[in-house]
XYZ file of C-alpha atoms in Angstrom:
551
model
C 16.561 44.832 -2.515
C 18.875 46.136 -5.163
C 17.768 45.206 -8.681
C 19.995 44.370 -11.612
C 20.325 46.518 -14.712
C 19.634 44.471 -17.816
C 20.978 45.442 -21.226
C 18.866 44.759 -24.293
C 18.969 41.282 -25.794
C 19.597 40.271 -29.400
C 17.808 37.480 -31.286
C 19.391 34.029 -31.487
C 21.283 32.892 -34.553
C 20.149 29.731 -36.339
C 23.102 27.790 -34.912
C 22.230 28.912 -31.375
C 18.627 27.816 -31.902
C 19.775 24.352 -32.997
C 22.235 23.995 -30.121
C 19.817 25.238 -27.475
C 17.037 23.103 -28.972
C 19.191 19.975 -28.641
C 20.077 20.816 -25.043
C 16.412 21.373 -24.184
C 15.310 18.138 -25.888
C 18.102 16.272 -24.090
C 16.825 17.711 -20.803
C 13.251 16.701 -21.658
C 14.291 13.077 -22.239
C 16.484 13.029 -19.129
C 13.698 14.419 -16.933
C 11.217 11.957 -18.466
C 13.693 9.292 -17.399
C 14.201 10.617 -13.887
C 10.532 11.163 -13.076
C 9.671 7.740 -14.515
C 12.047 6.334 -11.880
C 10.739 8.440 -8.996
C 7.008 8.399 -9.846
C 6.235 5.105 -8.102
C 9.172 4.487 -5.770
C 6.822 4.144 -2.793
C 4.474 1.779 -4.629
C 7.296 -0.401 -6.012
C 8.918 -0.651 -2.575
C 5.698 -1.699 -0.855
C 4.415 -3.995 -3.606
C 7.470 -5.674 -5.147
C 10.148 -5.200 -2.479
C 7.704 -5.825 0.418
C 8.746 -2.805 2.502
C 6.482 -0.943 4.944
C 4.935 2.304 3.704
C 6.894 4.501 6.123
C 10.131 2.758 5.068
C 9.171 3.213 1.413
C 8.649 6.939 2.041
C 12.123 7.050 3.589
C 13.636 5.360 0.517
C 11.947 7.932 -1.725
C 13.176 10.894 0.342
C 16.741 9.591 0.746
C 17.027 8.825 -2.965
C 15.680 12.240 -3.961
C 17.958 13.889 -1.416
C 21.038 12.077 -2.693
C 20.170 12.996 -6.282
C 20.433 16.660 -5.341
C 23.523 16.343 -3.131
C 25.660 14.818 -5.889
C 25.467 17.901 -8.174
C 28.017 19.581 -5.893
C 30.508 16.867 -6.872
C 29.394 17.045 -10.511
C 29.884 20.803 -10.557
C 33.335 20.471 -8.985
C 34.432 17.869 -11.546
C 33.182 20.029 -14.425
C 34.783 23.231 -13.141
C 38.177 21.766 -12.262
C 38.769 18.509 -14.149
C 36.595 17.507 -17.087
C 34.554 20.484 -18.297
C 30.758 20.590 -18.523
C 30.372 18.619 -21.777
C 32.511 15.655 -20.680
C 30.914 15.598 -17.216
C 27.399 15.519 -18.686
C 28.326 12.735 -21.120
C 30.145 10.619 -18.520
C 27.319 11.028 -16.021
C 24.840 9.973 -18.705
C 26.690 6.700 -19.265
C 26.633 5.924 -15.528
C 22.937 6.819 -15.571
C 22.264 4.221 -18.282
C 23.945 1.510 -16.180
C 21.589 2.231 -13.275
C 18.574 2.292 -15.572
C 19.515 -1.165 -16.851
C 19.395 -2.540 -13.288
C 15.895 -1.204 -12.501
C 13.909 -3.354 -14.984
C 16.226 -6.210 -13.985
C 14.913 -5.882 -10.419
C 11.278 -5.806 -11.580
C 11.267 -8.501 -14.262
C 9.265 -11.713 -13.700
C 11.776 -14.371 -14.795
C 9.335 -17.248 -14.425
C 7.615 -16.121 -17.644
C 10.744 -17.156 -19.552
C 12.475 -19.750 -17.391
C 9.528 -21.451 -15.688
C 10.294 -23.694 -12.726
C 12.531 -26.656 -11.874
C 11.367 -30.261 -11.517
C 10.266 -29.616 -7.933
C 8.101 -26.681 -8.964
C 10.437 -24.013 -7.556
C 10.306 -21.010 -9.926
C 13.483 -19.704 -11.553
C 13.110 -16.179 -10.252
C 14.890 -13.583 -8.135
C 14.250 -13.614 -4.404
C 12.892 -10.453 -2.805
C 16.271 -9.775 -1.190
C 18.050 -9.977 -4.559
C 15.467 -7.683 -6.147
C 16.227 -5.179 -3.401
C 19.952 -5.437 -4.134
C 19.490 -4.809 -7.871
C 16.987 -2.023 -7.269
C 19.058 -0.132 -4.719
C 22.216 -0.530 -6.813
C 20.272 0.873 -9.744
C 19.115 3.847 -7.677
C 22.719 4.560 -6.647
C 23.911 4.697 -10.277
C 20.863 6.744 -11.303
C 21.588 9.211 -8.486
C 25.224 9.574 -9.587
C 24.250 9.980 -13.229
C 21.426 12.474 -12.854
C 23.357 14.393 -10.198
C 26.313 14.909 -12.523
C 24.013 16.087 -15.301
C 21.873 18.427 -13.191
C 24.763 20.595 -12.008
C 25.996 21.291 -15.510
C 23.329 21.062 -18.206
C 21.575 24.284 -17.154
C 24.738 26.451 -17.023
C 26.011 24.735 -20.194
C 22.854 25.742 -22.053
C 22.920 29.280 -20.656
C 26.505 29.713 -21.894
C 25.291 29.181 -25.438
C 23.118 32.340 -25.278
C 24.892 34.530 -22.738
C 26.188 36.909 -25.395
C 22.548 37.863 -26.096
C 22.154 39.482 -22.674
C 20.616 38.712 -19.268
C 17.071 38.616 -20.665
C 18.100 35.794 -22.999
C 19.553 33.898 -20.043
C 16.339 34.421 -18.057
C 14.284 33.229 -21.033
C 16.541 30.189 -21.428
C 16.030 29.135 -17.804
C 12.263 29.669 -18.112
C 12.089 27.387 -21.151
C 14.641 25.002 -19.634
C 12.229 24.518 -16.754
C 9.322 24.219 -19.191
C 11.037 21.289 -20.939
C 11.829 19.709 -17.572
C 8.131 19.669 -16.814
C 7.159 18.513 -20.293
C 9.279 15.427 -19.574
C 7.722 14.969 -16.152
C 4.234 15.333 -17.686
C 4.872 12.345 -19.959
C 6.379 10.368 -17.081
C 3.562 10.941 -14.603
C 0.708 10.604 -17.081
C 1.976 7.743 -19.249
C 4.880 5.840 -17.688
C 3.431 5.897 -14.156
C 0.185 4.407 -15.501
C 2.114 1.584 -17.192
C 4.058 0.870 -13.994
C 0.941 0.693 -11.810
C -1.518 -1.007 -14.174
C 0.627 -2.995 -16.657
C 4.020 -3.926 -15.199
C 7.006 -2.326 -13.536
C 9.407 -4.172 -15.844
C 7.960 -2.409 -18.900
C 7.539 0.804 -16.932
C 11.253 0.819 -16.075
C 12.338 -0.163 -19.598
C 10.912 3.090 -21.012
C 13.238 5.409 -19.017
C 16.203 3.220 -20.043
C 15.385 3.880 -23.709
C 14.621 7.559 -23.060
C 18.049 8.177 -21.535
C 19.801 6.607 -24.511
C 17.838 8.958 -26.789
C 18.884 11.911 -24.584
C 22.571 11.066 -24.977
C 22.250 10.669 -28.746
C 20.619 14.111 -29.033
C 23.243 15.678 -26.779
C 26.207 14.267 -28.725
C 24.673 15.074 -32.135
C 25.765 18.743 -32.089
C 29.037 18.338 -30.210
C 31.020 20.437 -32.710
C 28.624 23.394 -32.299
C 28.906 23.823 -28.528
C 30.796 26.701 -26.923
C 32.703 25.736 -23.832
C 35.003 27.047 -21.141
C 37.975 24.862 -20.197
C 38.185 23.609 -16.601
C 40.564 25.416 -14.252
C 42.298 24.680 -10.952
C 40.891 23.271 -7.727
C 38.155 25.817 -7.061
C 37.049 24.364 -3.711
C 40.560 24.083 -2.266
C 41.535 27.571 -3.386
C 38.239 29.069 -2.183
C 38.912 27.596 1.257
C 42.429 29.017 1.013
C 41.016 32.483 0.392
C 38.758 32.157 3.442
C 41.666 31.000 5.615
C 43.930 33.822 4.475
C 41.133 36.328 4.985
C 40.025 34.897 8.301
C 36.543 34.899 6.706
C 36.390 38.645 7.376
C 39.233 40.667 5.822
C 39.216 39.358 2.261
C 41.457 42.166 1.021
C 44.322 40.401 2.807
C 44.025 37.480 0.359
C 44.318 39.654 -2.788
C 47.609 39.705 -4.692
C 47.353 43.482 -4.930
C 47.562 43.578 -1.125
C 50.326 40.992 -0.777
C 48.063 37.914 -0.698
C 48.384 34.701 -2.725
C 45.219 34.894 -4.834
C 44.218 36.962 -7.888
C 41.950 39.885 -7.016
C 39.154 38.669 -9.279
C 39.208 35.189 -7.786
C 38.807 36.677 -4.290
C 35.900 38.770 -5.609
C 34.340 35.559 -6.947
C 34.658 33.828 -3.563
C 32.971 36.791 -1.889
C 30.115 36.593 -4.425
C 29.611 32.897 -3.636
C 29.623 33.466 0.130
C 26.930 36.120 -0.254
C 24.461 33.617 -1.722
C 24.922 31.049 1.078
C 22.301 32.611 3.445
C 19.793 32.649 0.571
C 20.526 29.010 -0.250
C 20.108 27.985 3.393
C 16.614 29.463 3.471
C 15.639 27.651 0.261
C 16.209 24.277 1.972
C 12.852 24.279 3.770
C 11.087 25.075 0.500
C 12.399 21.802 -0.924
C 11.303 19.975 2.236
C 7.760 21.149 1.456
C 8.183 20.245 -2.220
C 9.227 16.677 -1.339
C 5.833 16.015 0.242
C 4.469 15.288 -3.256
C 6.462 12.055 -3.351
C 5.940 11.068 0.287
C 3.008 12.272 2.399
C 0.914 13.504 -0.549
C 1.435 10.116 -2.237
C 0.466 8.192 0.897
C -2.615 10.399 1.238
C -3.543 9.722 -2.405
C -3.314 5.946 -1.912
C -6.133 6.300 0.607
C -8.476 8.237 -1.693
C -10.700 7.022 -4.528
C -8.397 6.665 -7.554
C -11.126 5.662 -10.024
C -11.972 7.799 -13.027
C -15.002 6.038 -14.401
C -13.944 2.391 -14.591
C -10.214 3.157 -14.826
C -7.992 3.174 -11.740
C -5.637 6.120 -12.208
C -2.016 5.914 -11.040
C -1.512 7.788 -7.773
C 1.446 9.585 -9.344
C -0.884 11.116 -11.938
C -1.558 13.983 -9.524
C 1.953 15.232 -10.332
C 0.581 16.002 -13.792
C -1.370 18.909 -12.314
C 1.823 20.194 -10.768
C 3.333 20.025 -14.243
C 0.340 21.510 -16.083
C 0.359 24.686 -14.004
C 4.094 25.056 -14.719
C 3.639 24.500 -18.471
C 0.912 27.156 -18.493
C 2.507 29.706 -16.163
C 6.050 29.774 -17.580
C 5.073 31.027 -21.083
C 2.665 33.534 -19.534
C 5.319 34.891 -17.170
C 8.085 34.841 -19.796
C 6.142 36.362 -22.706
C 3.484 38.500 -21.002
C 3.931 39.334 -17.314
C 7.706 39.907 -17.069
C 7.904 41.986 -20.307
C 4.886 44.046 -19.169
C 6.482 44.761 -15.776
C 9.829 45.530 -17.406
C 8.128 48.083 -19.653
C 7.217 50.076 -16.540
C 10.535 49.374 -14.731
C 8.752 47.128 -12.220
C 10.595 43.873 -12.929
C 10.661 41.692 -9.801
C 14.119 40.670 -8.640
C 15.170 37.044 -8.333
C 14.635 37.093 -4.575
C 11.194 38.687 -4.798
C 10.092 35.895 -7.112
C 11.598 33.253 -4.829
C 9.734 34.757 -1.849
C 6.424 34.493 -3.710
C 7.208 30.822 -4.372
C 7.714 30.289 -0.629
C 4.238 31.690 0.127
C 2.592 29.404 -2.439
C 4.392 26.330 -1.062
C 3.155 27.104 2.466
C -0.396 27.312 1.104
C 0.004 23.882 -0.540
C 0.582 22.007 2.731
C -2.107 24.094 4.432
C -4.585 22.908 1.786
C -3.323 19.317 2.200
C -4.032 19.490 5.931
C -7.577 20.739 5.356
C -8.171 17.937 2.825
C -6.862 15.365 5.319
C -9.492 16.482 7.864
C -12.311 16.071 5.338
C -10.883 12.767 4.040
C -10.961 11.146 7.483
C -14.347 12.668 8.256
C -15.681 10.998 5.104
C -14.329 7.644 6.298
C -16.015 8.108 9.673
C -19.363 8.908 8.073
C -19.363 6.625 5.008
C -16.840 3.917 5.797
C -13.903 2.844 3.612
C -13.710 1.457 0.109
C -11.202 -1.294 -0.616
C -8.872 -0.110 -3.324
C -6.328 -2.336 -5.097
C -3.200 -0.647 -6.444
C -0.610 -2.832 -8.171
C -1.624 -5.831 -6.052
C -1.864 -4.044 -2.683
C -5.184 -3.250 -0.991
C -5.783 0.118 0.731
C -8.684 1.327 2.885
C -9.598 4.495 0.995
C -11.998 7.396 1.390
C -14.750 7.851 -1.183
C -13.413 11.355 -1.880
C -11.800 11.435 -5.325
C -8.051 11.570 -5.564
C -8.532 14.651 -7.768
C -9.399 16.612 -4.622
C -5.598 16.775 -4.258
C -5.314 18.901 -7.407
C -5.179 22.269 -5.557
C -2.225 21.270 -3.360
C -0.265 19.897 -6.331
C -1.117 22.964 -8.438
C 0.086 25.296 -5.676
C 3.413 23.458 -5.510
C 3.683 23.766 -9.293
C 2.979 27.505 -9.179
C 5.589 27.878 -6.437
C 8.183 26.200 -8.657
C 7.696 28.793 -11.394
C 8.870 31.436 -8.941
C 11.104 29.707 -6.387
C 12.852 27.068 -8.490
C 13.149 28.797 -11.889
C 14.253 32.063 -10.294
C 16.573 30.138 -7.988
C 18.321 28.544 -10.971
C 18.737 31.922 -12.634
C 19.873 33.514 -9.362
C 22.535 30.835 -8.789
C 23.811 31.196 -12.352
C 23.847 34.998 -12.425
C 25.556 35.480 -9.053
C 28.480 33.155 -9.777
C 31.659 33.973 -11.722
C 32.060 31.716 -14.754
C 34.800 29.582 -13.203
C 32.473 28.739 -10.281
C 29.147 28.328 -12.096
C 29.131 24.533 -11.936
C 29.995 24.592 -8.240
C 27.425 27.255 -7.358
C 24.733 25.531 -9.419
C 25.635 22.337 -7.576
C 25.252 24.147 -4.243
C 21.810 25.408 -5.298
C 20.709 21.920 -6.320
C 22.196 20.639 -3.071
C 19.587 22.684 -1.209
C 16.960 20.406 -2.749
C 18.819 17.322 -1.575
C 19.225 18.678 1.935
C 15.541 19.628 1.825
C 14.642 15.971 1.282
C 16.829 14.963 4.214
C 15.251 17.720 6.336
C 11.823 16.378 5.371
C 12.859 12.885 6.439
C 14.287 14.280 9.685
C 11.022 16.121 10.386
C 9.036 12.918 9.826
C 11.339 10.971 12.160
C 11.135 13.678 14.847
C 7.350 13.748 14.528
C 7.167 9.938 14.848
C 9.431 10.063 17.898
C 7.503 12.909 19.528
C 3.958 11.706 18.812
C 4.596 7.971 18.754
C 3.681 5.404 16.125
C 0.409 4.252 17.646
C -2.954 5.781 16.728
C -4.942 7.840 17.456
C -2.370 10.415 18.652
C 0.404 9.651 16.153
C 0.879 12.338 13.475
C 2.538 9.951 11.005
C 1.527 6.348 11.746
C 1.905 3.373 9.433
C -1.804 3.692 8.585
C -2.675 7.357 7.932
C -6.403 6.697 8.393
C -5.863 6.173 12.129
C -3.554 9.123 12.873
C -3.486 12.925 12.846
C -1.445 13.635 9.731
C -3.290 16.935 9.262
C -1.262 18.276 12.218
C 1.930 17.385 10.353
C 0.777 19.378 7.319
C -0.192 22.391 9.456
C 3.186 22.279 11.225
C 4.998 22.326 7.861
C 2.929 25.346 6.780
C 3.832 27.181 9.996
C 7.548 26.387 9.589
C 7.450 27.676 6.003
C 5.737 30.898 7.124
C 8.498 31.593 9.669
C 11.160 30.699 7.067
C 9.603 33.178 4.627
C 9.733 36.015 7.164
C 13.449 35.404 7.737
C 13.977 35.245 3.974
C 12.360 38.669 3.517
C 14.924 40.180 5.892
C 17.866 38.468 4.149
C 16.573 39.476 0.706
C 16.163 43.091 1.792
C 19.859 43.420 2.625
C 21.194 41.344 -0.286
C 23.226 43.178 -2.946
C 23.323 41.654 -6.417
C 26.631 41.032 -8.169
C 27.222 43.497 -10.985
C 26.852 41.988 -14.496
C 30.177 40.960 -16.001
C 31.314 40.412 -19.538
C 32.387 36.823 -19.931
C 34.690 35.310 -22.498
C 34.154 31.734 -23.605
C 35.946 29.643 -26.172
C 34.589 27.657 -29.067
C 35.568 24.025 -28.751
C 37.515 24.021 -31.999
C 39.642 27.008 -30.905
C 41.044 25.547 -27.696
C 44.806 25.153 -28.139
C 45.175 22.092 -25.933
C 41.933 20.821 -24.369
C 43.899 18.385 -22.213
C 45.904 21.207 -20.611
C 43.497 24.066 -19.886
C 44.852 27.231 -18.280
C 44.479 27.525 -14.503
C 42.328 30.287 -13.129
C 45.458 32.380 -12.436
C 45.660 32.935 -16.205
C 42.257 34.611 -16.388
C 41.206 38.168 -16.988
C 38.189 39.734 -15.394
C 37.795 36.598 -13.262
C 36.940 34.388 -16.271
C 38.873 31.775 -18.219
C 40.726 33.012 -21.242
C 43.096 30.881 -23.325
C 46.350 32.854 -23.672
C 47.048 31.146 -26.963
C 44.265 33.152 -28.571
C 44.987 36.612 -27.214
C 45.611 37.824 -30.745
C 42.347 36.525 -32.154
C 39.642 39.198 -31.795
C 37.131 36.885 -33.483
C 37.087 34.516 -30.489
C 33.519 33.897 -29.388
C 32.216 36.183 -26.654
C 29.110 34.995 -24.839
């Protein structure tokens, strides 16, 4: 694999520290919000909405998948119509609408309105709660999807003039703040949802998202932005059609084509990352097990810590803890040490290591499943009540799941963080939102792939114990075989990835010109990409101003 040459970085200015700090705090609050919504989707669906556990797992996977599909649309809107700042703000407002509907679906209205003269309570029916809840999830998916595609690249733009190492450090800390938010959600909010009430547990993310928007808007005048350009998707397809997807030189203006040379070069750069993105999909299918099969496994293990029943979602905290510990170590110790001896791992090498760790996580889960069911056979079950539902659980502590969650967390430090940086660094500036959306889309497709695998397994092995690999009641099936199959699939995927990574050539670093918000001549009429130099947006009205910000 061909490594990138990285020029030396400069320290941040005070203004950059403030701006980046606000973006990171905004991301922390937004991720606290998102993970507070996803932490107990399965439990809320089975307890309050009265859905079967396998159906609840499907809801969780489809919602998570949709959340990561929408960033493609969010990136397109930012790149071609609204710009990153406006897209993030607009998506946040839609987000808040969805978050308002979630506590509405969980609230017990009889506490306030009582019952009529015949004793019938003034409350929502289960079907109406489902309507409010699913509508809320739709708006949350639209809102968080629009934010996810743009907030990372938007933050990186604020420090890009400091060099590639500053961008790498930004994405490391960006991911650290993501997991700080998830830590609070899984440890605190999930506990409130399971052991106090879902109405209060869903009110907290509503407030958190409002705080995120306030922080984000607070330094609006300090942000550096690029104006949106033309229809990137349409014109990229036009380049491919003119080139026949093979002879791209035919599409260049210098060779008689219709498109600027640098735009064609940008399209080629995007097409090169597609094989890498395709192989990342299965990684996210493994990752999604934390919210589906790992959760269902945890419901059937002893959740008591002393006299306190811990929320099943608390295991995600150990995923988060390993990330919070590893990111500073890698960013401040390991990567600088390797760089000192010219041994810095490339993006793809780090992603490959993440793949290996994710395969180990489901392998460990399968081994635990064998011992969990063996314990039930030898010692019987314990009846465990979680938010009103009763589960036949093993006497093995839920904290036996810590290794599999920690391995997923360690894999994220390499696969997900490096993937974000890879997507950002390999895209020209006028396609960064789109390419970041495509990277996040791999996570969404991964959730759908996970759901497809579960459906295929149910169809192939049946739904009836003892031969079913994924029955309604995991205690009676062979779910360990499902985990081992996922590990084997990931191992094969990793081998293919090694071959693709070996032949991949990194895009050469480019010098990008961005504009300060206050210097844009007419923000409502940004220049199309044809008026760019070096493949990046440049406002022709400021060609005579050498002081224009360069990032």
